Phi, psi and omega in degrees: 000318181299321179297320178298314180297318179296321179295319178296317179297319177297321177295322177296318177298319178296321178299316178297316179299321180293320178296321177294319180297313181299320182276356185053041182262157185269343181173191180239151174235141180215157175274124180260108190264344189098355178266173188288326184294310179292329177296316178297315181297320178296320180294320176299314179299316181298319185285318191254344179249331181098155188303316185289346183259010181227128172237126177255132179243123175267125189231075179295146177204089189053045188264159173291127183297337180292332178295318178293323177298319179292323176299321180291333173301318178292316180304313184288318184291321185255007178052051183274144170286142181205164167218157179247123178237108182278118184263005185301312184292323178295315178299311182300322181296317180294313180298320179296320179298320177294317180299322179296341179256016176079014181263125176259099187288131182295160181297320181294324178292322177295319178298316180292328176299319178300316180296322182285328173294323178293320177301314181298323179295315179298319180288330176298316177291315185300314183293325180292325187249009180060045177253163172257141178276125179254129176273157184249008181295137175264176184296322180300317178287317186296316184286338178261357180077020181277066177200165182266123177297129184061023172242254178288352173265356178276081188218171175268326184222147175233083184293337187256002190285000172250011178252121171296162180303320180294328176294318180303317180299317181292318178296322180297322178296318181299321184271358175083026174298137182306139182301327179303321180283320181297322188267352183288154179295127180300133181207142174279352178065032186272340173201165186300130177079004183287135170227152181300313187292326175294320178298315185283328180090015176199166183272160175296329179300314178295315182298312184296319180296320179294315181292326184280323189237342186084000182267133177199132181264334181277103185289331175294317178295320178301316180297320179295315181295314179300319180294317179299318179295321183292309186285342181262006183302325181298335180289337184258001183250157174298158179297130178297135179238128177292134178248120184284000000 
């Protein structure tokens, strides 16, 4: 099994190198959140592209300090290049401008604003240095729409979007991602106490098995997953264009 996983990772590394060659780009930039998906992508970049071709950006925004600590575990273990861009003041300024106009921005809109500020930050670096922006969404998230349109999906490449969450964990083990990151509860870190599974209303174990095999015994979870796939279809399609 390990040999199979290593071969897939090598193919992913070759795919990234080819995408960079086609785009005549110098490397990839990604947001390093302290979670397993961005950790795996950073590890892939370090192994198959080399240190100078990978930039990791840590972007706190009213974030849990433990997430940044976990991101630094990756930086230190894999000798990754990184920078820290604190988006808190930018976020607060936008929310304040709306408040001054009597607008009470919803929690979900505030969460999505954080994701979109991070996307803008990554592209600011990418355009300056001729890098491509790599997204960290996995297949489980991508197929259910558990991502922010023009936020964490606003990217040039999605190397992990054909890997289920359970696959991500196995690949992370192969590349030596710290166990603390592998075992932590998945979270987008968008508000205090937030976890992916609480947001979705079912576990990744249930979701991955359903996506992989079509088998699911929890009919409530099945209905939720089917609904999520249906209502998020617009996120996976090109922008509709009127044809005269």
